[in-house]
Amino acid sequence: MAPVNGAHVAEVLPEKKRRIGVMTSGGDAPGMNGCVRAIVRMSIARGCEAYGIYEGYEGLVQGGDLIKQMHWEDVRNYLSEGGTLIGTARCKAFFERAGRLRAAKNMIMAGIDALVICGGDGSLTGADKFRSEWPGLVEELVETGEVTAEQIKPFKHLNIVGMVGSIDNDMSLTDATIGCYSSLSRICEAVDYIDATAFSHQRAFVIEVMGRHCGWLALMAGLSTGADFIFIPETPPGDGWEDEMCGIISKHRKLGKRKTIVIVAEGAHDRQLNKISPSKVKDLLSNRLGLDTRITTLGHVQRGGNACAYDRMLSTLQGVEAVEAVLDATPETPTPVISIIENKIVRQPLVEAVRVTHLVAEAIESKNFDLAMELRDAEFAEYHKAYKTTTATYQPELRLPDDKHMRIAIVHVGAPAGGMNSATRAAVAYCLSRGHTPIAIHNGFPGLCRHHSDKPLGSVREVSWLDVEGWISKGGSEIGTNRGLPSEDILQTAECFKLYKFDALFVIGGFEAFTAVSELRKARQEFASFRIPMVILPATISNNVPGTEYSIGSDTCLNALVQYCDAIKQSASASRRRVFVIETQGGRSGYIATLAGLSVGALAVYTPEEGIDIKMLARDIEHLRDNFARDKGQNRAGKLILCNEHASDTYTTELIANMIREESKGRFESRFAVPGHVQQGGTPSPMDRVRAVRLAVRCIQFLEDYAGQSPESIAQDEASAAVIGIRGVSVVLGSMVQLERDQTDWKARRPKDEFWVDLKSIVDTLSGRPKASDCCEACGKHK
């Protein structure tokens, strides 16, 4: 095109091919780089061009070198980096029409006709206003001679798509915002460290976390660290909160608790909107209770660091959807914001999401706290209730009548998984608040049968609150877990159930736990002691229990695996031309391999569901050759391939690595790595902790619904043996009878329908892995 005022306007692209700009704005959030990577690569994969707008709206207004075309390799290794690599900055100029006019001209000069913005509600509101003004801005540019009428023809409409990057999780119409779980991880890690020194010196700590109008971080941190008291803006404490807080903490100290943790959101206030500051809380604890109290303000530590596995996955999937939204858009399409609702990536009206978000702040300002809680999602309110019922030790209003009290057995079955102890702690706390007797069965069903009568301490033990109080952040299984099944000694198992008068059974574990409850349910006809309600809380890194999309421990495993892969990739990149084939656990389910592949940017993922054959390996080896050929002269060129431990009985991880090395002909190197049980250990992630608490409380509520019913009526009720699960964000209880019959692949030890299977195609698209149909069947080369 001809120059305008000495500058060239970019050439117009063919129809249906778009130039998509990507920008990060507002406060940085872990996961923003994942957005940029996904948008750039998905744009290219869909035949479009991608442009990075550096320094947020400032780059849009300034133009020049702050608007650059981005290529496939430009976003390599973006997933493992914190903050935003394309920058963000406050821009006063964009608040003025003159600034927006310059921004419009810069976009036209670059040929950009669509914009994807990742930021908070302020950034997204500004973007929608920019779009609404676009026709007038373009017209003014023509009138002032900045551009010609001919040149603006392809740019008469601007499509904008929003993505929410916010550590506060303060946007409505989405279950999670990009960065919130990474920030929560920083908080929990800090509190875990503080916890140790608080215990050592019998101190109290008041910890301030971010959240001016949203208490999500404070609530979830309180829930996942076992804090004694929390302050959040949506539901302030009532009048006399000083007495309530000091009463709860005093009771905990009298029970023998050595430490006190109070978490305060930065926007905390009382019901008259008087600010509750950390210093005010400290003075109360010091002066009224005589506690040695310290204040810790975490500040910007909460923003820092690389993204956790969930935020990498969320940012990637939302980035992919954002590009699809651009390509689907018409001039009449309202500006969408990409959200996650019930575990599904969806498009919501941006204007409505911002409106509801502002309503929460308005409700708080007008002291309508019930409305503020209603405007948060149902999950928020349930987590708050779960926190209240599992923190205070004495709550007479929750106690059931004596004839409703139950002896509830708790047992761990299968391999250890992060969150097992968190679930047990919550179950015990809730049982005690309701008047039930929680009983821990140590070392699974074999422990029950072989060691229940050991002296001086058997494997069947009543549990007090102080026994479990410190378990919220502990990995593994404090009561021991075992893969042994009741069928190994069903007669002795039945005798023990009868001897200890179990009224209900709470099982925490994976597919072995599912199998164990199946055996107990089927044995009810022969053994009356099994005619009690039973419920399974799925806890396994494999996430392969029928009836749920999420198992406790799988998020902890993903984070451990992502950290391991980041370190391996760094080694591979330092060596410049190296491929690592990493073996993941997961049994015969490819969930962990696929989600980890999505989170680390793996070149390929091998799963049991798809299997491995020689033609697939030939295509991937040829793809590697092509990748390294194009990487010539560049550094940081390490590659990862993830292989599930049971993807193939023939093509093992080591064999695949050796085949790649042999076929590389010296052009690049290949190694294999097996993280093994690193994937099972470590401190549970905040997501696993909070979901463990929520689900454990629901499980005990399910069991106590059967209090007072006869063994015969319980045995006849198919719903009395159940699996609790998360489908989307909904908690569901599935009947074992129906799950065993319709949804279980017993041979493969996994559900028949796995919700995550389609995600594997996104891993392939974003790695550039060619489809089988695009390659020569004989040699694997791209046609």
mmCIF file with all atom_site columns, N, CA, C and O in Angstrom, residues 482-501:
data_model
loop_
_atom_site.group_PDB
_atom_site.id
_atom_site.type_symbol
_atom_site.label_atom_id
_atom_site.label_alt_id
_atom_site.label_comp_id
_atom_site.label_asym_id
_atom_site.label_entity_id
_atom_site.label_seq_id
_atom_site.pdbx_PDB_ins_code
_atom_site.Cartn_x
_atom_site.Cartn_y
_atom_site.Cartn_z
_atom_site.occupancy
_atom_site.B_iso_or_equiv
_atom_site.pdbx_formal_charge
_atom_site.auth_seq_id
_atom_site.auth_comp_id
_atom_site.auth_asym_id
_atom_site.auth_atom_id
_atom_site.pdbx_PDB_model_num
ATOM 1  N N  . ASN A 1 482 ? -2.745  -48.879 51.899 1.00 0.00 ? 482 ASN A N  1
ATOM 2  C CA . ASN A 1 482 ? -2.362  -50.212 51.442 1.00 0.00 ? 482 ASN A CA 1
ATOM 3  C C  . ASN A 1 482 ? -3.230  -50.605 50.258 1.00 0.00 ? 482 ASN A C  1
ATOM 4  O O  . ASN A 1 482 ? -4.411  -50.269 50.219 1.00 0.00 ? 482 ASN A O  1
ATOM 5  N N  . ARG A 1 483 ? -2.624  -51.313 49.307 1.00 0.00 ? 483 ARG A N  1
ATOM 6  C CA . ARG A 1 483 ? -3.382  -51.759 48.130 1.00 0.00 ? 483 ARG A CA 1
ATOM 7  C C  . ARG A 1 483 ? -4.228  -53.006 48.401 1.00 0.00 ? 483 ARG A C  1
ATOM 8  O O  . ARG A 1 483 ? -5.017  -53.425 47.559 1.00 0.00 ? 483 ARG A O  1
ATOM 9  N N  . GLY A 1 484 ? -4.046  -53.623 49.569 1.00 0.00 ? 484 GLY A N  1
ATOM 10 C CA . GLY A 1 484 ? -4.780  -54.856 49.885 1.00 0.00 ? 484 GLY A CA 1
ATOM 11 C C  . GLY A 1 484 ? -6.284  -54.655 49.876 1.00 0.00 ? 484 GLY A C  1
ATOM 12 O O  . GLY A 1 484 ? -6.793  -53.601 50.291 1.00 0.00 ? 484 GLY A O  1
ATOM 13 N N  . LEU A 1 485 ? -7.018  -55.675 49.437 1.00 0.00 ? 485 LEU A N  1
ATOM 14 C CA . LEU A 1 485 ? -8.480  -55.600 49.296 1.00 0.00 ? 485 LEU A CA 1
ATOM 15 C C  . LEU A 1 485 ? -9.175  -56.439 50.357 1.00 0.00 ? 485 LEU A C  1
ATOM 16 O O  . LEU A 1 485 ? -8.582  -57.396 50.893 1.00 0.00 ? 485 LEU A O  1
ATOM 17 N N  . PRO A 1 486 ? -10.420 -56.140 50.683 1.00 0.00 ? 486 PRO A N  1
ATOM 18 C CA . PRO A 1 486 ? -11.159 -56.935 51.676 1.00 0.00 ? 486 PRO A CA 1
ATOM 19 C C  . PRO A 1 486 ? -11.253 -58.417 51.299 1.00 0.00 ? 486 PRO A C  1
ATOM 20 O O  . PRO A 1 486 ? -11.287 -59.283 52.173 1.00 0.00 ? 486 PRO A O  1
ATOM 21 N N  . SER A 1 487 ? -11.293 -58.716 49.995 1.00 0.00 ? 487 SER A N  1
ATOM 22 C CA . SER A 1 487 ? -11.439 -60.096 49.536 1.00 0.00 ? 487 SER A CA 1
ATOM 23 C C  . SER A 1 487 ? -10.275 -60.988 49.936 1.00 0.00 ? 487 SER A C  1
ATOM 24 O O  . SER A 1 487 ? -10.400 -62.212 49.928 1.00 0.00 ? 487 SER A O  1
ATOM 25 N N  . GLU A 1 488 ? -9.151  -60.379 50.314 1.00 0.00 ? 488 GLU A N  1
ATOM 26 C CA . GLU A 1 488 ? -8.012  -61.180 50.751 1.00 0.00 ? 488 GLU A CA 1
ATOM 27 C C  . GLU A 1 488 ? -8.319  -61.909 52.057 1.00 0.00 ? 488 GLU A C  1
ATOM 28 O O  . GLU A 1 488 ? -7.717  -62.935 52.354 1.00 0.00 ? 488 GLU A O  1
ATOM 29 N N  . ASP A 1 489 ? -9.224  -61.367 52.858 1.00 0.00 ? 489 ASP A N  1
ATOM 30 C CA . ASP A 1 489 ? -9.720  -62.040 54.069 1.00 0.00 ? 489 ASP A CA 1
ATOM 31 C C  . ASP A 1 489 ? -11.068 -61.439 54.418 1.00 0.00 ? 489 ASP A C  1
ATOM 32 O O  . ASP A 1 489 ? -11.211 -60.690 55.378 1.00 0.00 ? 489 ASP A O  1
ATOM 33 N N  . ILE A 1 490 ? -12.060 -61.749 53.604 1.00 0.00 ? 490 ILE A N  1
ATOM 34 C CA . ILE A 1 490 ? -13.365 -61.108 53.745 1.00 0.00 ? 490 ILE A CA 1
ATOM 35 C C  . ILE A 1 490 ? -14.036 -61.474 55.065 1.00 0.00 ? 490 ILE A C  1
ATOM 36 O O  . ILE A 1 490 ? -14.729 -60.655 55.672 1.00 0.00 ? 490 ILE A O  1
ATOM 37 N N  . LEU A 1 491 ? -13.793 -62.699 55.549 1.00 0.00 ? 491 LEU A N  1
ATOM 38 C CA . LEU A 1 491 ? -14.400 -63.143 56.811 1.00 0.00 ? 491 LEU A CA 1
ATOM 39 C C  . LEU A 1 491 ? -13.858 -62.329 57.986 1.00 0.00 ? 491 LEU A C  1
ATOM 40 O O  . LEU A 1 491 ? -14.623 -61.847 58.822 1.00 0.00 ? 491 LEU A O  1
ATOM 41 N N  . GLN A 1 492 ? -12.531 -62.174 58.039 1.00 0.00 ? 492 GLN A N  1
ATOM 42 C CA . GLN A 1 492 ? -11.929 -61.394 59.119 1.00 0.00 ? 492 GLN A CA 1
ATOM 43 C C  . GLN A 1 492 ? -12.333 -59.919 59.024 1.00 0.00 ? 492 GLN A C  1
ATOM 44 O O  . GLN A 1 492 ? -12.553 -59.259 60.043 1.00 0.00 ? 492 GLN A O  1
ATOM 45 N N  . THR A 1 493 ? -12.433 -59.398 57.799 1.00 0.00 ? 493 THR A N  1
ATOM 46 C CA . THR A 1 493 ? -12.872 -58.016 57.612 1.00 0.00 ? 493 THR A CA 1
ATOM 47 C C  . THR A 1 493 ? -14.268 -57.823 58.196 1.00 0.00 ? 493 THR A C  1
ATOM 48 O O  . THR A 1 493 ? -14.524 -56.846 58.915 1.00 0.00 ? 493 THR A O  1
ATOM 49 N N  . ALA A 1 494 ? -15.166 -58.754 57.910 1.00 0.00 ? 494 ALA A N  1
ATOM 50 C CA . ALA A 1 494 ? -16.539 -58.672 58.423 1.00 0.00 ? 494 ALA A CA 1
ATOM 51 C C  . ALA A 1 494 ? -16.558 -58.750 59.946 1.00 0.00 ? 494 ALA A C  1
ATOM 52 O O  . ALA A 1 494 ? -17.313 -58.024 60.611 1.00 0.00 ? 494 ALA A O  1
ATOM 53 N N  . GLU A 1 495 ? -15.723 -59.626 60.517 1.00 0.00 ? 495 GLU A N  1
ATOM 54 C CA . GLU A 1 495 ? -15.657 -59.762 61.973 1.00 0.00 ? 495 GLU A CA 1
ATOM 55 C C  . GLU A 1 495 ? -15.178 -58.464 62.629 1.00 0.00 ? 495 GLU A C  1
ATOM 56 O O  . GLU A 1 495 ? -15.683 -58.054 63.673 1.00 0.00 ? 495 GLU A O  1
ATOM 57 N N  . CYS A 1 496 ? -14.202 -57.807 61.999 1.00 0.00 ? 496 CYS A N  1
ATOM 58 C CA . CYS A 1 496 ? -13.691 -56.546 62.546 1.00 0.00 ? 496 CYS A CA 1
ATOM 59 C C  . CYS A 1 496 ? -14.740 -55.443 62.472 1.00 0.00 ? 496 CYS A C  1
ATOM 60 O O  . CYS A 1 496 ? -14.884 -54.634 63.406 1.00 0.00 ? 496 CYS A O  1
ATOM 61 N N  . PHE A 1 497 ? -15.486 -55.388 61.374 1.00 0.00 ? 497 PHE A N  1
ATOM 62 C CA . PHE A 1 497 ? -16.558 -54.401 61.249 1.00 0.00 ? 497 PHE A CA 1
ATOM 63 C C  . PHE A 1 497 ? -17.576 -54.597 62.381 1.00 0.00 ? 497 PHE A C  1
ATOM 64 O O  . PHE A 1 497 ? -18.063 -53.624 62.971 1.00 0.00 ? 497 PHE A O  1
ATOM 65 N N  . LYS A 1 498 ? -17.862 -55.871 62.679 1.00 0.00 ? 498 LYS A N  1
ATOM 66 C CA . LYS A 1 498 ? -18.834 -56.192 63.723 1.00 0.00 ? 498 LYS A CA 1
ATOM 67 C C  . LYS A 1 498 ? -18.265 -55.878 65.112 1.00 0.00 ? 498 LYS A C  1
ATOM 68 O O  . LYS A 1 498 ? -18.951 -55.288 65.964 1.00 0.00 ? 498 LYS A O  1
ATOM 69 N N  . LEU A 1 499 ? -16.988 -56.237 65.325 1.00 0.00 ? 499 LEU A N  1
ATOM 70 C CA . LEU A 1 499 ? -16.345 -56.053 66.620 1.00 0.00 ? 499 LEU A CA 1
ATOM 71 C C  . LEU A 1 499 ? -16.276 -54.582 67.020 1.00 0.00 ? 499 LEU A C  1
ATOM 72 O O  . LEU A 1 499 ? -16.538 -54.228 68.177 1.00 0.00 ? 499 LEU A O  1
ATOM 73 N N  . TYR A 1 500 ? -15.952 -53.730 66.054 1.00 0.00 ? 500 TYR A N  1
ATOM 74 C CA . TYR A 1 500 ? -15.769 -52.310 66.361 1.00 0.00 ? 500 TYR A CA 1
ATOM 75 C C  . TYR A 1 500 ? -17.027 -51.475 66.091 1.00 0.00 ? 500 TYR A C  1
ATOM 76 O O  . TYR A 1 500 ? -17.014 -50.257 66.226 1.00 0.00 ? 500 TYR A O  1
ATOM 77 N N  . LYS A 1 501 ? -18.110 -52.165 65.714 1.00 0.00 ? 501 LYS A N  1
ATOM 78 C CA . LYS A 1 501 ? -19.425 -51.533 65.588 1.00 0.00 ? 501 LYS A CA 1
ATOM 79 C C  . LYS A 1 501 ? -19.413 -50.305 64.669 1.00 0.00 ? 501 LYS A C  1
ATOM 80 O O  . LYS A 1 501 ? -19.900 -49.228 65.027 1.00 0.00 ? 501 LYS A O  1
#
